[in-house]
Coordinates of C-alpha atoms and ligand atoms in Angstrom, one line a residue:
M1 CA 0.0 0.4 0.5
R2 CA 1.4 3.9 -0.7
E3 CA 1.9 5.8 2.3
I4 CA -0.4 7.7 3.5
Q5 CA -1.1 11.4 3.6
M6 CA -3.5 13.9 4.7
V7 CA -3.4 15.4 0.8
D8 CA -1.4 13.2 -1.8
L9 CA 0.2 15.9 -4.4
K10 CA 3.0 13.7 -5.5
A11 CA 0.8 10.9 -6.4
Q12 CA -1.3 13.8 -8.1
Y13 CA 1.6 15.1 -10.1
E14 CA 2.4 11.2 -11.3
K15 CA -1.2 11.5 -12.7
I16 CA -0.2 15.0 -14.0
G17 CA 3.4 15.4 -14.5
P18 CA 3.3 15.7 -18.6
E19 CA 0.4 18.4 -18.8
I20 CA 2.9 20.5 -15.6
D21 CA 5.6 19.8 -17.5
K22 CA 4.6 22.2 -20.0
A23 CA 3.0 24.6 -19.2
I24 CA 5.8 25.5 -16.4
K25 CA 8.8 26.0 -19.4
S26 CA 6.2 28.1 -21.8
V27 CA 6.7 30.7 -19.0
L28 CA 10.2 30.4 -19.1
E29 CA 10.5 30.3 -22.8
S30 CA 8.2 33.1 -22.5
T31 CA 10.6 35.2 -20.1
A32 CA 6.9 36.7 -19.4
F33 CA 7.5 35.5 -15.4
I34 CA 4.8 38.7 -13.9
K35 CA 1.8 39.9 -16.1
G36 CA 2.1 37.4 -18.3
P37 CA -0.5 35.6 -21.1
D38 CA -0.9 32.7 -18.6
V39 CA -2.4 34.8 -16.5
R40 CA -5.6 36.6 -17.9
L41 CA -6.3 33.3 -19.8
F42 CA -6.1 32.0 -16.6
E43 CA -8.6 35.3 -15.0
E44 CA -10.6 34.3 -17.6
E45 CA -11.0 31.0 -17.6
L46 CA -11.8 31.2 -13.4
Q47 CA -14.3 33.8 -14.7
A48 CA -16.5 31.0 -16.6
Y49 CA -15.7 28.4 -14.6
M50 CA -17.3 30.1 -10.7
G51 CA -20.2 32.2 -13.8
V52 CA -18.5 35.5 -12.2
K53 CA -17.9 38.7 -14.1
H54 CA -14.8 39.4 -12.1
V55 CA -11.6 37.6 -11.4
I56 CA -8.8 39.1 -9.6
S57 CA -5.8 36.9 -9.8
C58 CA -3.0 38.4 -6.8
A59 CA -0.9 36.5 -4.4
N60 CA -1.8 34.6 -2.2
G61 CA -5.6 33.7 -0.3
T62 CA -4.6 36.5 2.7
D63 CA -4.2 39.1 0.4
A64 CA -7.1 38.5 -1.6
L65 CA -8.9 39.5 1.8
Y66 CA -6.7 42.1 3.3
L67 CA -7.6 43.6 -0.8
A68 CA -11.2 43.1 -0.4
M69 CA -11.0 45.3 3.1
M70 CA -9.3 48.1 1.6
A71 CA -11.6 48.5 -1.4
L72 CA -14.6 48.6 1.0
D73 CA -12.9 52.9 2.1
L74 CA -13.1 51.9 5.8
K75 CA -13.2 53.5 9.0
P76 CA -10.9 52.3 11.8
G77 CA -13.7 51.5 14.8
D78 CA -15.7 49.9 11.9
E79 CA -16.8 46.4 12.7
V80 CA -16.3 43.3 11.1
I81 CA -18.0 39.4 12.1
T82 CA -16.9 36.6 11.6
T83 CA -16.3 33.5 12.7
N84 CA -14.7 32.8 16.3
F85 CA -13.5 28.7 14.1
T86 CA -11.5 29.2 11.4
F87 CA -8.2 29.8 10.1
I88 CA -6.1 32.8 11.2
A89 CA -5.8 34.4 7.8
T90 CA -9.8 35.9 7.7
V91 CA -9.3 37.9 10.9
E92 CA -5.7 38.9 11.0
V93 CA -6.7 41.7 8.0
V94 CA -9.5 43.4 9.8
A95 CA -6.6 43.9 13.2
L96 CA -4.7 45.2 10.2
L97 CA -5.9 47.1 9.3
G98 CA -7.1 49.0 12.3
L99 CA -10.9 47.2 12.3
K100 CA -12.6 46.6 15.2
L101 CA -12.8 42.1 14.8
I102 CA -16.0 41.0 16.2
I103 CA -16.0 36.8 16.4
V104 CA -18.6 34.8 16.5
D105 CA -19.9 30.8 17.4
P106 CA -20.1 28.7 14.2
E107 CA -23.3 26.0 14.1
P108 CA -22.3 22.5 15.7
G109 CA -23.1 20.9 12.8
T110 CA -22.1 22.5 9.9
F111 CA -19.1 24.3 11.6
N112 CA -19.8 27.5 9.6
I113 CA -20.9 30.7 10.2
S114 CA -23.9 30.7 13.2
V115 CA -26.3 33.3 11.4
E116 CA -28.6 33.9 14.9
A117 CA -25.3 34.9 16.4
V118 CA -24.2 37.6 13.6
K119 CA -28.1 38.7 14.0
K120 CA -27.0 39.2 17.4
A121 CA -23.5 40.8 16.8
I122 CA -24.9 43.1 14.4
T123 CA -24.9 47.0 16.3
P124 CA -24.7 50.0 14.5
A125 CA -21.2 50.5 13.9
T126 CA -21.3 47.2 12.2
K127 CA -20.2 46.8 8.0
V128 CA -19.1 44.3 7.3
I129 CA -19.9 40.0 7.5
V130 CA -17.6 37.7 7.2
P131 CA -19.0 34.3 6.2
V132 CA -16.0 31.6 5.8
H133 CA -17.4 27.9 3.7
L134 CA -15.2 25.9 5.5
F135 CA -13.7 22.4 4.4
G136 CA -15.9 22.5 1.7
Q137 CA -19.1 23.5 2.3
C138 CA -21.0 27.5 2.0
A139 CA -22.0 29.1 4.4
D140 CA -25.6 30.0 4.6
M141 CA -25.3 32.6 2.0
E142 CA -28.8 33.9 1.5
S143 CA -29.9 34.5 5.2
I144 CA -27.1 36.7 5.6
M145 CA -27.7 39.0 2.9
E146 CA -30.8 39.0 3.6
L147 CA -29.0 41.1 6.6
E148 CA -26.5 42.8 4.2
Q149 CA -29.5 44.1 2.7
K150 CA -31.6 45.0 6.1
H151 CA -29.0 46.9 8.0
N152 CA -26.6 47.7 4.9
L153 CA -23.6 46.1 5.1
F154 CA -20.6 44.7 2.8
V155 CA -20.4 40.7 2.8
I156 CA -17.5 38.8 2.1
E157 CA -17.3 35.5 1.3
D158 CA -13.8 33.4 2.5
A159 CA -14.1 30.7 0.1
A160 CA -10.1 29.6 0.2
Q161 CA -11.5 26.1 0.5
A162 CA -14.0 25.9 -1.4
T163 CA -13.4 25.9 -4.7
G164 CA -16.8 24.8 -6.3
A165 CA -18.6 24.1 -4.2
D166 CA -22.2 25.1 -5.1
Y167 CA -25.1 27.6 -3.0
F168 CA -28.5 25.9 -3.9
Y169 CA -31.0 29.4 -3.6
R170 CA -34.5 28.6 -1.5
D171 CA -35.6 28.7 -5.4
G172 CA -33.9 26.8 -6.4
T173 CA -31.4 28.7 -8.7
K174 CA -27.5 28.2 -7.9
K175 CA -24.2 30.0 -7.2
K176 CA -20.8 28.8 -6.5
A177 CA -19.2 29.8 -3.6
G178 CA -17.7 33.5 -3.2
T179 CA -19.3 34.6 -5.9
I180 CA -22.9 35.9 -3.9
G181 CA -21.2 37.8 -1.7
H182 CA -19.6 41.9 -2.6
I183 CA -15.9 40.5 -3.1
G184 CA -15.0 36.4 -2.4
T185 CA -12.4 35.3 -2.1
T186 CA -9.7 32.6 -2.4
S187 CA -6.7 31.3 -2.0
F188 CA -4.7 28.7 -4.1
F189 CA -2.8 27.8 -1.4
P190 CA -1.2 24.0 -2.7
S191 CA -2.7 21.8 -0.4
K192 CA -6.1 23.5 -1.3
N193 CA -8.7 21.7 -3.8
L194 CA -7.4 24.4 -6.6
G195 CA -4.2 24.1 -5.9
C196 CA -0.5 26.0 -7.0
Y197 CA 2.8 24.9 -6.7
G198 CA 3.5 27.8 -4.1
D199 CA 1.3 30.6 -3.2
G200 CA -1.2 32.2 -5.0
G201 CA -5.6 33.7 -4.3
A202 CA -7.7 35.8 -6.3
L203 CA -10.6 37.1 -6.0
Y204 CA -14.2 37.5 -6.9
T205 CA -16.3 40.0 -8.2
N206 CA -19.3 41.2 -9.9
D207 CA -19.3 44.7 -9.4
D208 CA -17.4 47.2 -11.8
T209 CA -15.9 49.4 -9.7
F210 CA -14.9 47.0 -7.0
A211 CA -13.0 45.3 -9.8
R212 CA -11.2 47.8 -11.0
K213 CA -10.1 49.7 -7.4
L214 CA -8.9 46.2 -7.0
R215 CA -6.6 45.2 -9.3
S216 CA -5.5 48.9 -8.7
I217 CA -4.7 48.2 -5.2
A218 CA -3.6 45.1 -6.0
N219 CA -1.0 46.7 -8.3
H220 CA 0.6 49.8 -6.2
G221 CA -2.4 51.9 -7.1
M222 CA -1.5 52.8 -10.7
K223 CA -4.3 53.7 -13.0
V224 CA -2.2 54.0 -15.6
R225 CA 1.8 53.3 -15.6
Y226 CA 3.6 55.1 -13.1
H227 CA 0.4 57.5 -12.1
Y228 CA -1.2 56.4 -8.4
D229 CA -5.3 56.9 -7.2
D230 CA -5.0 54.5 -4.9
I231 CA -2.7 53.5 -2.3
G232 CA -2.3 50.1 -3.4
V233 CA -0.1 47.0 -2.7
N234 CA 2.2 44.6 -4.9
S235 CA -0.4 41.4 -4.8
R236 CA 0.3 39.5 -7.9
L237 CA 0.2 36.3 -9.4
D238 CA 3.5 34.3 -10.9
T239 CA 3.0 33.2 -14.8
I240 CA 4.1 30.4 -13.3
Q241 CA 1.8 29.7 -10.8
A242 CA -1.4 30.9 -13.3
A243 CA 0.1 28.8 -15.9
I244 CA -0.4 25.6 -13.4
L245 CA -3.2 26.4 -12.3
R246 CA -4.9 26.5 -15.9
V247 CA -3.6 22.7 -16.6
K248 CA -5.3 22.1 -12.6
L249 CA -8.5 24.1 -13.4
K250 CA -9.3 21.6 -16.5
Y251 CA -9.1 18.8 -13.1
L252 CA -11.3 20.7 -10.6
S253 CA -15.1 19.3 -11.2
E254 CA -12.9 16.0 -11.7
F255 CA -10.2 16.3 -8.5
N256 CA -14.2 17.3 -6.5
K257 CA -15.8 14.3 -7.6
A258 CA -13.1 12.3 -6.5
R259 CA -13.1 13.9 -3.0
K260 CA -17.1 13.6 -2.9
A261 CA -16.1 9.7 -3.5
V262 CA -14.1 9.4 -0.6
A263 CA -16.4 10.9 2.0
D264 CA -19.3 8.7 0.4
K265 CA -17.5 5.9 1.9
Y266 CA -15.7 7.1 5.1
D267 CA -19.8 8.1 5.8
K268 CA -21.2 4.9 4.7
A269 CA -18.4 2.8 7.5
F270 CA -19.4 5.3 10.1
S271 CA -22.7 5.6 10.0
G272 CA -22.8 2.5 12.3
C273 CA -20.8 3.8 14.9
H274 CA -22.0 6.4 17.6
S275 CA -18.5 7.1 18.9
I276 CA -18.1 9.5 15.8
A277 CA -20.6 12.0 14.3
V278 CA -19.8 11.9 10.1
P279 CA -19.6 15.7 8.8
E280 CA -23.4 17.2 8.7
K281 CA -24.7 18.6 5.2
A282 CA -26.4 21.7 5.2
R283 CA -29.4 21.5 2.5
Y284 CA -28.5 25.6 0.7
S285 CA -24.9 23.3 -0.3
S286 CA -22.9 20.7 -2.1
H287 CA -19.8 19.9 0.0
I288 CA -16.4 19.8 -1.8
Y289 CA -14.6 18.2 1.4
H290 CA -11.7 20.1 1.1
Q291 CA -12.2 18.1 4.7
Y292 CA -13.3 15.5 6.0
T293 CA -13.8 16.5 9.3
I294 CA -16.0 14.2 11.9
K295 CA -17.1 15.0 15.8
V296 CA -15.0 12.6 18.4
K297 CA -17.3 12.5 21.1
D298 CA -16.0 11.2 25.0
G299 CA -13.2 12.6 24.4
K300 CA -11.7 10.0 22.2
R301 CA -10.4 12.3 19.6
D302 CA -6.6 13.1 20.7
E303 CA -6.4 9.0 21.7
L304 CA -7.6 8.0 18.2
K305 CA -5.5 10.6 16.4
K306 CA -2.3 9.0 18.1
F307 CA -3.9 5.7 17.5
L308 CA -4.3 6.5 13.7
E309 CA -0.7 7.8 13.8
S310 CA 1.1 5.2 15.4
N311 CA -0.4 3.2 12.1
N312 CA 0.8 5.8 9.8
I313 CA -2.4 7.4 9.2
P314 CA -2.1 10.7 9.3
A315 CA -5.0 13.3 10.9
M316 CA -4.9 17.1 12.0
V317 CA -7.0 19.5 13.8
Y318 CA -8.6 21.9 11.6
Y319 CA -8.0 24.3 14.6
P320 CA -7.2 23.2 17.7
G321 CA -7.2 26.9 19.7
P322 CA -10.8 29.1 19.5
L323 CA -8.8 32.4 18.5
H324 CA -10.2 34.4 21.4
L325 CA -7.4 32.8 23.1
Q326 CA -4.3 33.7 20.9
K327 CA -2.2 35.3 22.2
A328 CA -2.9 37.9 19.7
Y329 CA -6.2 38.6 19.6
G330 CA -5.8 38.9 23.8
Y331 CA -6.6 42.5 23.1
L332 CA -10.8 41.8 22.1
G333 CA -10.8 41.6 25.7
Y334 CA -13.2 38.1 25.2
K335 CA -13.2 35.6 28.3
E336 CA -12.8 32.2 28.0
N337 CA -15.6 30.8 28.5
D338 CA -17.8 33.1 25.4
F339 CA -17.7 31.0 22.5
P340 CA -19.0 27.4 23.8
V341 CA -19.8 25.6 20.3
T342 CA -16.4 26.9 19.4
A343 CA -14.8 25.4 22.2
A344 CA -16.6 22.4 22.5
L345 CA -15.8 21.7 18.5
C346 CA -12.1 22.3 19.4
K347 CA -11.8 19.7 21.5
E348 CA -13.7 17.6 19.0
V349 CA -12.9 17.6 15.9
L350 CA -10.3 15.5 13.5
S351 CA -9.5 15.5 9.4
L352 CA -9.3 12.4 7.7
P353 CA -6.9 11.5 5.1
M354 CA -8.6 13.4 2.2
H355 CA -7.9 13.7 -1.4
P356 CA -8.3 12.8 -5.6
D357 CA -6.3 10.0 -5.4
M358 CA -6.9 7.9 -2.8
E359 CA -6.6 4.7 -3.9
Q360 CA -9.2 1.7 -2.5
D361 CA -5.9 -0.4 0.0
Q362 CA -5.8 3.1 1.8
L363 CA -9.1 4.9 2.3
D364 CA -10.0 0.4 3.7
Y365 CA -7.1 0.8 5.4
I366 CA -7.8 3.7 8.1
I367 CA -12.1 3.1 8.0
D368 CA -10.8 -0.1 9.6
N369 CA -8.1 1.1 12.4
V370 CA -10.7 3.9 13.0
L371 CA -13.6 1.3 13.6
K372 CA -11.6 -1.3 15.3
F373 CA -10.4 2.3 18.0
F374 CA -13.7 2.3 18.8
N375 CA -14.4 -2.2 18.7
Ligands
LIG401 C1 -5.6 28.9 3.3 C2 -6.7 30.0 3.8 C3 -7.0 31.3 4.2 C4 -5.5 31.8 3.1 O1 -5.0 31.3 2.3 P1 -3.0 31.8 2.0 O2 -2.9 31.3 0.9 O3 -2.1 30.6 2.6 O4 -2.3 33.1 2.5 C5 -7.6 31.8 4.3 N1 -8.6 31.6 4.7 C6 -8.7 30.6 5.0 C7 -10.1 29.8 5.3 C8 -8.1 30.0 4.1 O5 -8.2 28.0 4.1

């Protein structure tokens, strides 16, 4: 049996390597390393896939969030509401821009931001809601957009873990994760569902004014060469990464389907095990399983993790600590018991190996070991 990885990028490269090599070589030969033709072509192809009017590429998913917040022209002290159960990048940009960070609990089942908790957190100073489509499944966007309408807010979707997930409206129509709010952001970090071979990121918007502004601030705020309308930064997607992403975008649907097939087998195998809760599926979203995250009951999570590791099965805790207890965010003044849902999740969640190149014998071995632990 092949060694089991959380994400097996080597197995993937063995399959698509020749195409990737060819794409990289053509950039090397062109020497158009910055803003080469592949960057624009990738943006256009991703636009078509996402069904969104504008895609603006940038250097990474954290920058995408930073650029999105910059584009809103907020004032220090304006409030930004997001979830306490996410990767740190979602909140650090809020802090860096001097905005007031308001964190709320997620829903215990879907792990995504609780709309009820957001409702309670809204004040006259609230300007932005940042839902995160965690682990590959959309947050309840229709309800969030209703709050946005009612209170005249901005919505920035952090779609770094959900490239390709569909959101289903109550009337049956659907949109891709990241294309519903004012601005959506994503990351092409290698282990993401659409990952490059280094750092990369992008923003989505259907708004021409935001698109222009984002493109400008991602490139030093430059309107025409050496004329600056905005204060900007340098945040660009390398041509080599864009060329790699053009190859990988063609496989995204197939890879996401393969992840779903792995998840379905995990679900089925664990359905009779009372010590495990399999990931809850929201009625309003497809799931592309960036992570397959179970909840382990009775305080057995760490023991199960150790048992699996001793059998050469990696397993990861995303995320081990709530944001409000991190030293850097102590200044927010939250108290230890302010977020009971996050606190419980941090003790229960465990992500199992999940990637499109999982082989049947590997999957059987993981499932057998998880079940063996509880028997
Ligand atoms: C990966 C990730 C980011 C940041 O992306 P980088 O490209 O690593 O900067 C932001 N938010 C979430 C939810 C992520 O998973």
